[in-house]
């Protein structure tokens, strides 16, 4: 008889456990908050099988002291919110509208520690590779991951640090170290080109770069030569033009012998127009009056003065 009762009791527990279904699994961070998605207009709010609050006539009555200042109920939406989450807030929360066991809605809450921000340390750098180490201060429920572009290339769920080796041909890829738990993650982007300077300087260059540099050098040399030739041509042309202009000016000058008549040397006489034929119609006759120098001998008709020297000829 006792054996039969025991079997019936175990069967009842199994059936009861099977009847308890969770609608969702909520994740929270210590110090954060969580809002349960199902409203309650009238009924009980239960934590781990114990009623901690009751909603009645648009008011909430909180029974448990640990939830007095942290459990909130919105009288417009009917939703429950717990703020200032603690690790021992983890468990099953039930919303019971007092309409039978089938109407009870259950949510599981798991509260995690906040994820520590990761850091990166350089272990070794050479022209061929760069060794990095991603690390965190604590690893409780934290997983470390190395990403190359969008691919996970290394991960660990228990270690304080996680290494990574970047080879020269992968220097242009993007890398990031991620510290994560089921509730949150924190990411550190790593610029390998700036951190691993030797690796970056030793990376293979474009094979066409040398050809490009040679072509650029030749083009620059040709440009310099053309500019120099143009300057030389311009200077020579300017110089030639100046010489031709001077020659043209000299060719416009016509020289003529100046004859001074003894009769016109007397000061105060009228100078008649020249009666000689005009060999150069474009020229005018120019006459000078000769003034006797105080130290010179008296002027006579027998003396003729030279225009150039002003000395008399016998």
mmCIF file of N, CA and C in Angstrom, residues 58-170:
data_model
loop_
_atom_site.group_PDB
_atom_site.id
_atom_site.type_symbol
_atom_site.label_atom_id
_atom_site.label_comp_id
_atom_site.label_asym_id
_atom_site.label_seq_id
_atom_site.Cartn_x
_atom_site.Cartn_y
_atom_site.Cartn_z
ATOM 1 N N UNK A 58 -6.528 48.783 -9.218
ATOM 2 C CA UNK A 58 -5.528 49.672 -9.832
ATOM 3 C C UNK A 58 -4.418 50.088 -8.863
ATOM 4 N N UNK A 59 -4.206 49.279 -7.845
ATOM 5 C CA UNK A 59 -3.133 49.544 -6.884
ATOM 6 C C UNK A 59 -2.345 48.273 -6.642
ATOM 7 N N UNK A 60 -1.077 48.428 -6.239
ATOM 8 C CA UNK A 60 -0.211 47.293 -5.955
ATOM 9 C C UNK A 60 0.155 47.296 -4.480
ATOM 10 N N UNK A 61 0.125 46.113 -3.908
ATOM 11 C CA UNK A 61 0.499 45.925 -2.506
ATOM 12 C C UNK A 61 1.663 44.932 -2.478
ATOM 13 N N UNK A 62 2.840 45.390 -2.059
ATOM 14 C CA UNK A 62 4.048 44.553 -2.066
ATOM 15 C C UNK A 62 4.220 43.925 -0.680
ATOM 16 N N UNK A 63 4.401 42.589 -0.666
ATOM 17 C CA UNK A 63 4.498 41.867 0.592
ATOM 18 C C UNK A 63 5.944 41.688 1.057
ATOM 19 N N UNK A 64 6.824 41.415 0.157
ATOM 20 C CA UNK A 64 8.201 41.071 0.502
ATOM 21 C C UNK A 64 9.073 42.320 0.580
ATOM 22 N N UNK A 65 9.824 42.419 1.693
ATOM 23 C CA UNK A 65 10.657 43.592 1.933
ATOM 24 C C UNK A 65 11.741 43.796 0.863
ATOM 25 N N UNK A 66 12.449 42.760 0.393
ATOM 26 C CA UNK A 66 13.494 42.975 -0.625
ATOM 27 C C UNK A 66 12.989 43.632 -1.915
ATOM 28 N N UNK A 67 11.673 43.582 -2.145
ATOM 29 C CA UNK A 67 11.116 44.150 -3.385
ATOM 30 C C UNK A 67 10.383 45.468 -3.159
ATOM 31 N N UNK A 68 10.374 45.972 -1.923
ATOM 32 C CA UNK A 68 9.595 47.157 -1.587
ATOM 33 C C UNK A 68 9.929 48.355 -2.484
ATOM 34 N N UNK A 69 11.207 48.628 -2.649
ATOM 35 C CA UNK A 69 11.626 49.809 -3.419
ATOM 36 C C UNK A 69 12.040 49.470 -4.851
ATOM 37 N N UNK A 70 11.963 48.194 -5.217
ATOM 38 C CA UNK A 70 12.483 47.798 -6.529
ATOM 39 C C UNK A 70 11.419 47.258 -7.477
ATOM 40 N N UNK A 71 10.317 46.829 -6.963
ATOM 41 C CA UNK A 71 9.244 46.293 -7.802
ATOM 42 C C UNK A 71 8.255 47.406 -8.136
ATOM 43 N N UNK A 72 8.023 47.611 -9.435
ATOM 44 C CA UNK A 72 7.107 48.646 -9.910
ATOM 45 C C UNK A 72 6.021 48.009 -10.780
ATOM 46 N N UNK A 73 4.824 48.600 -10.706
ATOM 47 C CA UNK A 73 3.709 48.149 -11.555
ATOM 48 C C UNK A 73 3.089 49.361 -12.235
ATOM 49 N N UNK A 74 2.967 49.298 -13.548
ATOM 50 C CA UNK A 74 2.409 50.401 -14.333
ATOM 51 C C UNK A 74 0.900 50.233 -14.425
ATOM 52 N N UNK A 75 0.142 51.172 -13.837
ATOM 53 C CA UNK A 75 -1.320 51.043 -13.820
ATOM 54 C C UNK A 75 -1.953 51.296 -15.178
ATOM 55 N N UNK A 76 -1.178 51.754 -16.173
ATOM 56 C CA UNK A 76 -1.706 51.955 -17.518
ATOM 57 C C UNK A 76 -1.452 50.734 -18.404
ATOM 58 N N UNK A 77 -0.253 50.204 -18.319
ATOM 59 C CA UNK A 77 0.079 49.037 -19.155
ATOM 60 C C UNK A 77 -0.126 47.718 -18.413
ATOM 61 N N UNK A 78 -0.102 47.747 -17.090
ATOM 62 C CA UNK A 78 -0.252 46.522 -16.303
ATOM 63 C C UNK A 78 1.008 45.675 -16.236
ATOM 64 N N UNK A 79 2.156 46.230 -16.631
ATOM 65 C CA UNK A 79 3.406 45.472 -16.663
ATOM 66 C C UNK A 79 4.198 45.658 -15.368
ATOM 67 N N UNK A 80 4.907 44.572 -14.974
ATOM 68 C CA UNK A 80 5.791 44.599 -13.799
ATOM 69 C C UNK A 80 7.230 44.882 -14.232
ATOM 70 N N UNK A 81 7.912 45.683 -13.406
ATOM 71 C CA UNK A 81 9.319 46.014 -13.663
ATOM 72 C C UNK A 81 10.105 45.890 -12.362
ATOM 73 N N UNK A 82 11.259 45.219 -12.460
ATOM 74 C CA UNK A 82 12.170 45.121 -11.316
ATOM 75 C C UNK A 82 13.443 45.872 -11.669
ATOM 76 N N UNK A 83 13.831 46.829 -10.834
ATOM 77 C CA UNK A 83 15.040 47.606 -11.060
ATOM 78 C C UNK A 83 16.090 47.256 -10.000
ATOM 79 N N UNK A 84 17.322 47.685 -10.250
ATOM 80 C CA UNK A 84 18.405 47.373 -9.310
ATOM 81 C C UNK A 84 18.579 45.875 -9.126
ATOM 82 N N UNK A 85 18.655 45.159 -10.237
ATOM 83 C CA UNK A 85 18.701 43.698 -10.187
ATOM 84 C C UNK A 85 19.881 43.173 -9.366
ATOM 85 N N UNK A 86 19.629 42.072 -8.644
ATOM 86 C CA UNK A 86 20.655 41.385 -7.870
ATOM 87 C C UNK A 86 20.791 39.962 -8.383
ATOM 88 N N UNK A 87 21.901 39.359 -8.062
ATOM 89 C CA UNK A 87 22.112 37.998 -8.548
ATOM 90 C C UNK A 87 21.050 37.048 -7.998
ATOM 91 N N UNK A 88 20.605 37.242 -6.727
ATOM 92 C CA UNK A 88 19.609 36.339 -6.159
ATOM 93 C C UNK A 88 18.186 36.647 -6.617
ATOM 94 N N UNK A 89 18.046 37.590 -7.568
ATOM 95 C CA UNK A 89 16.735 37.803 -8.185
ATOM 96 C C UNK A 89 16.456 36.761 -9.253
ATOM 97 N N UNK A 90 17.444 35.954 -9.599
ATOM 98 C CA UNK A 90 17.260 34.904 -10.597
ATOM 99 C C UNK A 90 16.247 33.880 -10.097
ATOM 100 N N UNK A 91 15.360 33.439 -10.948
ATOM 101 C CA UNK A 91 14.338 32.446 -10.583
ATOM 102 C C UNK A 91 13.132 32.554 -11.495
ATOM 103 N N UNK A 92 12.028 31.886 -11.093
ATOM 104 C CA UNK A 92 10.799 31.857 -11.887
ATOM 105 C C UNK A 92 9.789 32.815 -11.285
ATOM 106 N N UNK A 93 9.279 33.697 -12.135
ATOM 107 C CA UNK A 93 8.257 34.661 -11.736
ATOM 108 C C UNK A 93 6.947 34.277 -12.437
ATOM 109 N N UNK A 94 5.851 34.298 -11.647
ATOM 110 C CA UNK A 94 4.541 33.903 -12.174
ATOM 111 C C UNK A 94 3.560 35.058 -12.059
ATOM 112 N N UNK A 95 2.752 35.208 -13.078
ATOM 113 C CA UNK A 95 1.675 36.197 -13.098
ATOM 114 C C UNK A 95 0.356 35.422 -13.032
ATOM 115 N N UNK A 96 -0.342 35.560 -11.898
ATOM 116 C CA UNK A 96 -1.549 34.774 -11.646
ATOM 117 C C UNK A 96 -2.760 35.694 -11.586
ATOM 118 N N UNK A 97 -3.636 35.672 -12.618
ATOM 119 C CA UNK A 97 -4.839 36.524 -12.623
ATOM 120 C C UNK A 97 -5.999 35.939 -11.811
ATOM 121 N N UNK A 98 -5.741 34.818 -11.070
ATOM 122 C CA UNK A 98 -6.764 34.155 -10.239
ATOM 123 C C UNK A 98 -7.949 33.670 -11.064
ATOM 124 N N UNK A 99 -7.607 33.104 -12.199
ATOM 125 C CA UNK A 99 -8.649 32.542 -13.067
ATOM 126 C C UNK A 99 -8.394 31.063 -13.336
ATOM 127 N N UNK A 100 -7.693 30.426 -12.402
ATOM 128 C CA UNK A 100 -7.366 29.025 -12.577
ATOM 129 C C UNK A 100 -5.904 28.851 -12.922
ATOM 130 N N UNK A 101 -5.399 27.634 -12.661
ATOM 131 C CA UNK A 101 -3.972 27.356 -12.863
ATOM 132 C C UNK A 101 -3.565 27.471 -14.327
ATOM 133 N N UNK A 102 -4.489 27.232 -15.226
ATOM 134 C CA UNK A 102 -4.153 27.281 -16.652
ATOM 135 C C UNK A 102 -3.899 28.712 -17.133
ATOM 136 N N UNK A 103 -4.336 29.684 -16.359
ATOM 137 C CA UNK A 103 -4.146 31.079 -16.758
ATOM 138 C C UNK A 103 -2.853 31.678 -16.225
ATOM 139 N N UNK A 104 -2.106 30.924 -15.403
ATOM 140 C CA UNK A 104 -0.859 31.436 -14.830
ATOM 141 C C UNK A 104 0.223 31.480 -15.911
ATOM 142 N N UNK A 105 0.933 32.607 -15.977
ATOM 143 C CA UNK A 105 2.024 32.791 -16.953
ATOM 144 C C UNK A 105 3.337 32.868 -16.183
ATOM 145 N N UNK A 106 4.305 32.061 -16.613
ATOM 146 C CA UNK A 106 5.583 31.980 -15.895
ATOM 147 C C UNK A 106 6.739 32.440 -16.791
ATOM 148 N N UNK A 107 7.656 33.208 -16.186
ATOM 149 C CA UNK A 107 8.871 33.678 -16.863
ATOM 150 C C UNK A 107 10.078 33.362 -15.987
ATOM 151 N N UNK A 108 11.109 32.881 -16.611
ATOM 152 C CA UNK A 108 12.358 32.618 -15.887
ATOM 153 C C UNK A 108 13.290 33.807 -16.078
ATOM 154 N N UNK A 109 13.919 34.229 -14.985
ATOM 155 C CA UNK A 109 14.864 35.349 -15.032
ATOM 156 C C UNK A 109 16.226 34.861 -14.559
ATOM 157 N N UNK A 110 17.254 35.186 -15.327
ATOM 158 C CA UNK A 110 18.643 34.910 -14.941
ATOM 159 C C UNK A 110 19.411 36.222 -14.940
ATOM 160 N N UNK A 111 19.999 36.546 -13.809
ATOM 161 C CA UNK A 111 20.753 37.792 -13.655
ATOM 162 C C UNK A 111 22.242 37.468 -13.714
ATOM 163 N N UNK A 112 22.964 38.169 -14.597
ATOM 164 C CA UNK A 112 24.400 37.952 -14.795
ATOM 165 C C UNK A 112 25.191 39.163 -14.288
ATOM 166 N N UNK A 113 26.443 38.906 -13.992
ATOM 167 C CA UNK A 113 27.375 39.995 -13.704
ATOM 168 C C UNK A 113 27.628 40.777 -14.992
ATOM 169 N N UNK A 114 27.913 42.047 -14.838
ATOM 170 C CA UNK A 114 28.237 42.850 -16.012
ATOM 171 C C UNK A 114 29.563 42.377 -16.619
ATOM 172 N N UNK A 115 29.628 42.375 -17.933
ATOM 173 C CA UNK A 115 30.833 41.917 -18.631
ATOM 174 C C UNK A 115 31.941 42.950 -18.482
ATOM 175 N N UNK A 116 33.139 42.475 -18.167
ATOM 176 C CA UNK A 116 34.298 43.364 -18.093
ATOM 177 C C UNK A 116 34.753 43.735 -19.498
ATOM 178 N N UNK A 117 35.176 44.978 -19.667
ATOM 179 C CA UNK A 117 35.670 45.428 -20.976
ATOM 180 C C UNK A 117 37.003 44.754 -21.285
ATOM 181 N N UNK A 118 37.167 44.232 -22.496
ATOM 182 C CA UNK A 118 38.425 43.565 -22.846
ATOM 183 C C UNK A 118 39.539 44.566 -23.148
ATOM 184 N N UNK A 119 40.767 44.088 -23.061
ATOM 185 C CA UNK A 119 41.951 44.877 -23.412
ATOM 186 C C UNK A 119 42.852 44.019 -24.290
ATOM 187 N N UNK A 120 43.738 44.665 -25.048
ATOM 188 C CA UNK A 120 44.640 43.959 -25.962
ATOM 189 C C UNK A 120 46.081 44.302 -25.625
ATOM 190 N N UNK A 121 46.901 43.288 -25.561
ATOM 191 C CA UNK A 121 48.328 43.435 -25.273
ATOM 192 C C UNK A 121 49.144 42.864 -26.424
ATOM 193 N N UNK A 122 50.225 43.556 -26.792
ATOM 194 C CA UNK A 122 51.112 43.100 -27.868
ATOM 195 C C UNK A 122 52.172 42.186 -27.272
ATOM 196 N N UNK A 123 52.281 40.963 -27.805
ATOM 197 C CA UNK A 123 53.282 40.009 -27.322
ATOM 198 C C UNK A 123 54.557 40.067 -28.148
ATOM 199 N N UNK A 124 54.422 40.082 -29.462
ATOM 200 C CA UNK A 124 55.602 40.053 -30.326
ATOM 201 C C UNK A 124 55.238 40.612 -31.696
ATOM 202 N N UNK A 125 56.182 41.365 -32.284
ATOM 203 C CA UNK A 125 55.969 41.938 -33.615
ATOM 204 C C UNK A 125 57.219 41.693 -34.456
ATOM 205 N N UNK A 126 57.010 41.212 -35.660
ATOM 206 C CA UNK A 126 58.110 41.029 -36.614
ATOM 207 C C UNK A 126 57.601 41.416 -37.991
ATOM 208 N N UNK A 127 58.483 41.268 -38.978
ATOM 209 C CA UNK A 127 58.079 41.611 -40.341
ATOM 210 C C UNK A 127 57.126 40.581 -40.927
ATOM 211 N N UNK A 128 57.023 39.405 -40.307
ATOM 212 C CA UNK A 128 56.195 38.327 -40.838
ATOM 213 C C UNK A 128 54.892 38.139 -40.083
ATOM 214 N N UNK A 129 54.853 38.429 -38.783
ATOM 215 C CA UNK A 129 53.651 38.185 -37.990
ATOM 216 C C UNK A 129 53.611 39.107 -36.775
ATOM 217 N N UNK A 130 52.414 39.169 -36.171
ATOM 218 C CA UNK A 130 52.190 39.989 -34.975
ATOM 219 C C UNK A 130 51.343 39.171 -34.005
ATOM 220 N N UNK A 131 51.831 38.995 -32.771
ATOM 221 C CA UNK A 131 51.123 38.201 -31.765
ATOM 222 C C UNK A 131 50.441 39.135 -30.765
ATOM 223 N N UNK A 132 49.123 38.967 -30.602
ATOM 224 C CA UNK A 132 48.327 39.785 -29.708
ATOM 225 C C UNK A 132 47.667 38.915 -28.646
ATOM 226 N N UNK A 133 47.272 39.554 -27.539
ATOM 227 C CA UNK A 133 46.606 38.849 -26.451
ATOM 228 C C UNK A 133 45.418 39.686 -25.986
ATOM 229 N N UNK A 134 44.219 39.103 -26.073
ATOM 230 C CA UNK A 134 43.009 39.746 -25.568
ATOM 231 C C UNK A 134 42.746 39.215 -24.160
ATOM 232 N N UNK A 135 42.483 40.112 -23.206
ATOM 233 C CA UNK A 135 42.305 39.674 -21.821
ATOM 234 C C UNK A 135 41.238 40.481 -21.102
ATOM 235 N N UNK A 136 40.683 39.872 -20.024
ATOM 236 C CA UNK A 136 39.691 40.516 -19.165
ATOM 237 C C UNK A 136 40.082 40.283 -17.714
ATOM 238 N N UNK A 137 39.516 41.106 -16.809
ATOM 239 C CA UNK A 137 39.852 40.986 -15.391
ATOM 240 C C UNK A 137 39.157 39.807 -14.715
ATOM 241 N N UNK A 138 37.983 39.442 -15.195
ATOM 242 C CA UNK A 138 37.250 38.311 -14.613
ATOM 243 C C UNK A 138 36.592 37.502 -15.722
ATOM 244 N N UNK A 139 36.438 36.223 -15.474
ATOM 245 C CA UNK A 139 35.919 35.325 -16.504
ATOM 246 C C UNK A 139 34.631 34.635 -16.083
ATOM 247 N N UNK A 140 34.009 35.040 -14.973
ATOM 248 C CA UNK A 140 32.781 34.390 -14.528
ATOM 249 C C UNK A 140 31.689 34.541 -15.592
ATOM 250 N N UNK A 141 31.300 33.408 -16.161
ATOM 251 C CA UNK A 141 30.263 33.353 -17.189
ATOM 252 C C UNK A 141 30.585 34.258 -18.379
ATOM 253 N N UNK A 142 31.864 34.466 -18.628
ATOM 254 C CA UNK A 142 32.297 35.329 -19.731
ATOM 255 C C UNK A 142 33.055 34.519 -20.771
ATOM 256 N N UNK A 143 32.749 34.776 -22.028
ATOM 257 C CA UNK A 143 33.429 34.123 -23.141
ATOM 258 C C UNK A 143 34.227 35.161 -23.913
ATOM 259 N N UNK A 144 35.476 34.826 -24.214
ATOM 260 C CA UNK A 144 36.328 35.686 -25.041
ATOM 261 C C UNK A 144 36.324 35.173 -26.469
ATOM 262 N N UNK A 145 36.232 36.099 -27.425
ATOM 263 C CA UNK A 145 36.213 35.728 -28.843
ATOM 264 C C UNK A 145 37.086 36.684 -29.641
ATOM 265 N N UNK A 146 37.819 36.144 -30.616
ATOM 266 C CA UNK A 146 38.553 36.941 -31.607
ATOM 267 C C UNK A 146 37.801 36.840 -32.929
ATOM 268 N N UNK A 147 37.499 37.993 -33.518
ATOM 269 C CA UNK A 147 36.847 38.050 -34.832
ATOM 270 C C UNK A 147 37.841 38.587 -35.864
ATOM 271 N N UNK A 148 37.858 37.937 -37.024
ATOM 272 C CA UNK A 148 38.556 38.458 -38.202
ATOM 273 C C UNK A 148 37.477 38.766 -39.229
ATOM 274 N N UNK A 149 37.269 40.042 -39.513
ATOM 275 C CA UNK A 149 36.120 40.479 -40.299
ATOM 276 C C UNK A 149 34.853 39.999 -39.583
ATOM 277 N N UNK A 150 34.075 39.106 -40.175
ATOM 278 C CA UNK A 150 32.859 38.602 -39.517
ATOM 279 C C UNK A 150 32.996 37.144 -39.094
ATOM 280 N N UNK A 151 34.193 36.620 -39.075
ATOM 281 C CA UNK A 151 34.430 35.210 -38.760
ATOM 282 C C UNK A 151 35.110 35.074 -37.400
ATOM 283 N N UNK A 152 34.587 34.144 -36.564
ATOM 284 C CA UNK A 152 35.218 33.840 -35.275
ATOM 285 C C UNK A 152 36.412 32.919 -35.539
ATOM 286 N N UNK A 153 37.610 33.374 -35.171
ATOM 287 C CA UNK A 153 38.808 32.581 -35.432
ATOM 288 C C UNK A 153 39.416 31.996 -34.155
ATOM 289 N N UNK A 154 38.944 32.453 -32.990
ATOM 290 C CA UNK A 154 39.418 31.880 -31.727
ATOM 291 C C UNK A 154 38.459 32.288 -30.620
ATOM 292 N N UNK A 155 38.200 31.371 -29.661
ATOM 293 C CA UNK A 155 37.310 31.693 -28.551
ATOM 294 C C UNK A 155 37.611 30.810 -27.349
ATOM 295 N N UNK A 156 37.214 31.299 -26.168
ATOM 296 C CA UNK A 156 37.389 30.549 -24.921
ATOM 297 C C UNK A 156 36.351 31.032 -23.918
ATOM 298 N N UNK A 157 35.755 30.088 -23.168
ATOM 299 C CA UNK A 157 34.722 30.417 -22.192
ATOM 300 C C UNK A 157 35.229 30.362 -20.757
ATOM 301 N N UNK A 158 36.523 30.146 -20.570
ATOM 302 C CA UNK A 158 37.043 30.005 -19.207
ATOM 303 C C UNK A 158 38.352 30.748 -18.972
ATOM 304 N N UNK A 159 39.090 31.068 -20.020
ATOM 305 C CA UNK A 159 40.417 31.664 -19.844
ATOM 306 C C UNK A 159 40.320 33.159 -19.590
ATOM 307 N N UNK A 160 41.338 33.679 -18.894
ATOM 308 C CA UNK A 160 41.430 35.124 -18.668
ATOM 309 C C UNK A 160 41.954 35.866 -19.890
ATOM 310 N N UNK A 161 42.586 35.136 -20.790
ATOM 311 C CA UNK A 161 43.169 35.773 -21.981
ATOM 312 C C UNK A 161 43.034 34.831 -23.171
ATOM 313 N N UNK A 162 43.127 35.440 -24.345
ATOM 314 C CA UNK A 162 42.982 34.675 -25.579
ATOM 315 C C UNK A 162 43.958 35.221 -26.617
ATOM 316 N N UNK A 163 44.892 34.395 -27.119
ATOM 317 C CA UNK A 163 45.910 34.889 -28.059
ATOM 318 C C UNK A 163 45.410 34.929 -29.501
ATOM 319 N N UNK A 164 46.141 35.685 -30.305
ATOM 320 C CA UNK A 164 45.869 35.773 -31.743
ATOM 321 C C UNK A 164 47.162 36.112 -32.465
ATOM 322 N N UNK A 165 47.391 35.438 -33.590
ATOM 323 C CA UNK A 165 48.554 35.720 -34.434
ATOM 324 C C UNK A 165 48.067 36.220 -35.789
ATOM 325 N N UNK A 166 48.521 37.398 -36.146
ATOM 326 C CA UNK A 166 48.154 38.006 -37.428
ATOM 327 C C UNK A 166 49.359 37.917 -38.355
ATOM 328 N N UNK A 167 49.168 37.310 -39.511
ATOM 329 C CA UNK A 167 50.254 37.174 -40.481
ATOM 330 C C UNK A 167 50.255 38.355 -41.449
ATOM 331 N N UNK A 168 51.379 38.504 -42.120
ATOM 332 C CA UNK A 168 51.591 39.671 -42.960
ATOM 333 C C UNK A 168 50.536 39.814 -44.046
ATOM 334 N N UNK A 169 50.111 38.700 -44.640
ATOM 335 C CA UNK A 169 49.149 38.791 -45.737
ATOM 336 C C UNK A 169 47.730 39.085 -45.239
ATOM 337 N N UNK A 170 47.517 39.064 -43.900
ATOM 338 C CA UNK A 170 46.193 39.363 -43.345
ATOM 339 C C UNK A 170 46.149 40.723 -42.664
#
